Coordinates of C-alpha atoms in Angstrom, one line a residue:
M1 CA 17.1 0.4 -19.6
E2 CA 14.4 -1.6 -17.9
I3 CA 15.5 -0.4 -14.5
L4 CA 15.4 3.3 -15.7
N5 CA 11.9 2.8 -17.2
M6 CA 10.7 1.2 -13.9
L7 CA 12.2 4.0 -11.9
I8 CA 10.6 6.7 -14.1
S9 CA 7.2 4.8 -14.0
G10 CA 7.4 4.5 -10.2
L11 CA 8.3 8.2 -9.7
L12 CA 5.4 9.2 -12.0
Q13 CA 3.0 7.1 -10.0
I14 CA 4.2 8.7 -6.8
V15 CA 3.6 12.1 -8.2
L16 CA 0.2 11.1 -9.5
F17 CA -0.9 9.7 -6.1
T18 CA 0.6 12.8 -4.3
I19 CA -1.0 15.5 -6.4
I20 CA -4.3 15.6 -4.4
P21 CA -2.7 15.4 -1.0
F22 CA -0.1 18.1 -1.9
V23 CA -2.8 20.5 -3.3
W24 CA -4.9 20.0 -0.2
W25 CA -1.9 20.6 2.1
L26 CA -0.8 23.7 0.0
F27 CA -4.1 25.5 0.4
R28 CA -5.2 24.4 3.8
I29 CA -2.3 23.2 6.0
R30 CA 0.9 24.7 4.6
K31 CA 1.3 27.4 7.3
R32 CA 0.8 25.0 10.2
E33 CA 2.8 21.8 9.3
S34 CA 5.3 20.5 6.9
F35 CA 4.0 18.3 4.1
F36 CA 5.9 15.2 5.0
N37 CA 5.0 15.4 8.6
W38 CA 1.4 16.0 7.7
I39 CA 1.1 12.8 5.5
G40 CA 3.1 10.8 8.1
V41 CA 6.5 10.4 6.4
K42 CA 8.3 10.7 9.7
P43 CA 10.2 8.4 12.1
I44 CA 8.2 5.5 13.6
I45 CA 7.5 5.8 17.3
I46 CA 6.7 2.3 18.8
K47 CA 5.0 2.3 22.2
N48 CA 4.4 -1.4 22.6
K49 CA 7.0 -3.6 20.8
R50 CA 5.1 -6.9 21.3
K51 CA 1.8 -5.6 20.0
Y52 CA 3.6 -3.9 17.1
I53 CA 5.3 -7.2 16.1
H54 CA 2.1 -9.3 16.4
I55 CA -0.1 -6.8 14.4
T56 CA 2.7 -6.4 11.8
I57 CA 3.0 -10.2 11.2
T58 CA -0.8 -10.6 11.0
T59 CA -1.1 -7.8 8.5
F60 CA 1.8 -9.1 6.4
I61 CA 0.1 -12.6 6.1
L62 CA -3.2 -10.9 5.2
M63 CA -1.5 -8.8 2.6
I64 CA 0.2 -11.7 0.8
L65 CA -3.0 -13.9 0.9
P66 CA -4.8 -12.0 -1.9
L67 CA -1.6 -11.8 -4.0
F68 CA -1.3 -15.6 -3.9
I69 CA -5.0 -16.1 -4.4
T70 CA -4.8 -14.1 -7.6
I71 CA -1.7 -15.9 -8.7
L72 CA -3.4 -19.3 -8.2
F73 CA -6.7 -18.5 -9.7
M74 CA -6.1 -15.9 -12.4
D75 CA -4.4 -15.7 -15.8
T76 CA -1.0 -14.4 -14.7
A77 CA -0.6 -12.6 -18.1
I78 CA -2.9 -9.8 -16.9
M79 CA -1.3 -9.3 -13.5
A80 CA 1.5 -6.9 -12.5
T81 CA 3.6 -9.9 -11.7
S82 CA 3.6 -11.0 -15.4
Q83 CA 6.4 -8.7 -16.2
F84 CA 8.6 -10.7 -13.8
L85 CA 7.3 -14.2 -14.6
G86 CA 10.0 -16.8 -14.8
R87 CA 12.8 -14.2 -15.2
G88 CA 14.6 -15.0 -11.9
S89 CA 17.3 -12.8 -10.4
E90 CA 17.7 -10.6 -13.5
V91 CA 14.6 -8.6 -12.6
I92 CA 15.2 -8.3 -8.8
V93 CA 16.0 -4.6 -9.0
P94 CA 12.9 -3.7 -11.2
A95 CA 10.8 -5.8 -8.8
I96 CA 12.1 -3.9 -5.8
I97 CA 11.5 -0.5 -7.5
Y98 CA 8.0 -1.6 -8.5
S99 CA 7.2 -2.9 -5.0
F100 CA 8.6 0.0 -2.9
L101 CA 7.9 3.0 -5.2
Q102 CA 5.3 2.3 -7.8
T103 CA 2.8 0.4 -5.5
G104 CA 4.0 0.6 -1.9
L105 CA 4.9 4.3 -1.5
S106 CA 2.3 5.8 -3.9
E107 CA -0.6 3.9 -2.4
E108 CA 0.5 4.5 1.2
V109 CA 0.9 8.2 0.7
F110 CA -2.6 8.4 -0.7
F111 CA -4.6 5.9 1.4
R112 CA -2.8 6.0 4.8
G113 CA -1.0 9.3 4.6
F114 CA -3.8 11.4 3.1
L115 CA -7.2 9.6 3.1
A116 CA -7.0 7.8 6.5
K117 CA -5.6 10.8 8.3
R118 CA -8.2 13.2 6.9
L119 CA -11.1 10.8 7.6
I120 CA -9.8 10.1 11.1
A121 CA -9.4 13.8 11.9
R122 CA -13.0 14.5 10.6
I123 CA -15.0 11.5 11.9
G124 CA -12.8 9.7 14.4
F125 CA -10.4 6.8 14.2
S126 CA -13.0 3.9 14.2
S127 CA -15.1 5.2 11.3
G128 CA -12.3 6.9 9.4
N129 CA -10.0 3.8 9.4
V130 CA -12.9 1.5 8.3
I131 CA -13.7 3.8 5.4
Q132 CA -10.2 4.1 4.1
G133 CA -9.7 0.3 4.5
L134 CA -12.9 -0.3 2.6
L135 CA -11.9 2.1 -0.2
F136 CA -8.5 0.4 -0.4
G137 CA -10.2 -3.0 -0.7
L138 CA -12.7 -1.7 -3.3
L139 CA -9.9 -0.4 -5.4
H140 CA -8.2 -3.8 -5.6
G141 CA -11.5 -5.6 -6.1
A142 CA -12.3 -3.2 -9.0
I143 CA -9.0 -3.9 -10.6
F144 CA -9.5 -7.6 -10.6
I145 CA -13.3 -8.0 -11.0
S146 CA -13.3 -8.3 -14.8
F147 CA -10.7 -11.1 -14.6
T148 CA -11.9 -13.0 -11.5
G149 CA -15.6 -12.5 -11.4
W150 CA -17.7 -11.2 -8.5
K151 CA -16.9 -14.0 -5.9
M152 CA -13.2 -13.8 -6.1
A153 CA -13.3 -9.9 -6.4
F154 CA -15.4 -9.9 -3.2
I155 CA -12.8 -12.0 -1.4
I156 CA -10.0 -9.7 -2.6
V157 CA -12.0 -6.6 -1.4
V158 CA -12.5 -8.2 2.1
V159 CA -8.9 -9.4 2.5
T160 CA -7.2 -6.2 1.2
G161 CA -9.8 -4.0 3.0
L162 CA -8.9 -5.7 6.3
A163 CA -5.2 -5.4 5.5
G164 CA -5.8 -1.7 4.7
W165 CA -7.6 -1.3 8.1
L166 CA -4.7 -3.0 9.9
M167 CA -2.1 -0.8 8.2
G168 CA -4.1 2.2 9.3
Y169 CA -4.3 0.8 12.8
I170 CA -0.5 0.1 12.9
N171 CA 0.3 3.6 11.7
E172 CA -2.0 5.5 13.9
K173 CA -2.0 3.4 17.1
H174 CA 1.4 1.8 17.1
S175 CA 3.8 3.9 15.0
G176 CA 3.1 7.5 16.2
G177 CA 1.3 8.4 13.0
S178 CA 4.1 7.4 10.7
I179 CA 3.2 5.7 7.4
I180 CA 6.7 4.1 7.3
S181 CA 5.3 0.9 8.9
S182 CA 2.6 0.4 6.3
W183 CA 4.9 1.4 3.5
I184 CA 7.4 -1.3 4.5
L185 CA 4.7 -3.9 5.0
H186 CA 2.9 -3.1 1.7
S187 CA 6.2 -3.1 -0.2
F188 CA 7.5 -6.4 1.2
A189 CA 4.1 -8.1 0.6
N190 CA 4.2 -7.1 -3.1
L191 CA 7.9 -8.1 -3.3
V192 CA 7.0 -11.6 -2.1
A193 CA 4.5 -12.0 -4.8
F194 CA 6.9 -10.8 -7.4
I195 CA 9.6 -13.2 -6.2
A196 CA 7.1 -16.0 -6.4
A197 CA 6.5 -15.0 -10.1
M198 CA 10.1 -14.5 -10.8
Y199 CA 11.0 -18.1 -9.8
K200 CA 7.6 -19.6 -10.8
L201 CA 7.0 -20.9 -7.3
F202 CA 3.3 -21.4 -8.1

């Protein structure tokens, strides 16, 4: 039952985060390009493997930092990880669903698949990617500010904003415009935090 509920919740969040991009595509792009290709759900094309690996590792580290900061300095009862706290292997499937669908895919479709690509097309890569990274960071800071205070929220904004920028960079400059790279990165970073909660590693 818990797996089914998590799956339904994850699919609903994907739909919610995809409504605006889909409506935009439907009325403006539909005749020129398929929806999935337009938002970057397509095969990864890696031009420079060494650079791709380095930037991927750096981004992964940056993405798990705020997760562990929040685990260490916040009341875990108010975090998404709380539903998995101390439950061990019994919640591995719900944690995977939550990581890859509810947070990873939904946020990547909206932030990197829709927002970053539209901003980059309109104002260029440098400015567009900075803005989407900043908005990604601000979203996470806004979620935690009432629990962490301004200083910790600012750190979360900076670190997640930089991670958002790096994910946009990986997708657009090293993955042929595919958001699969950032989806995998985002999902695994979340999964690491959930596993830490599941086994009470902190």
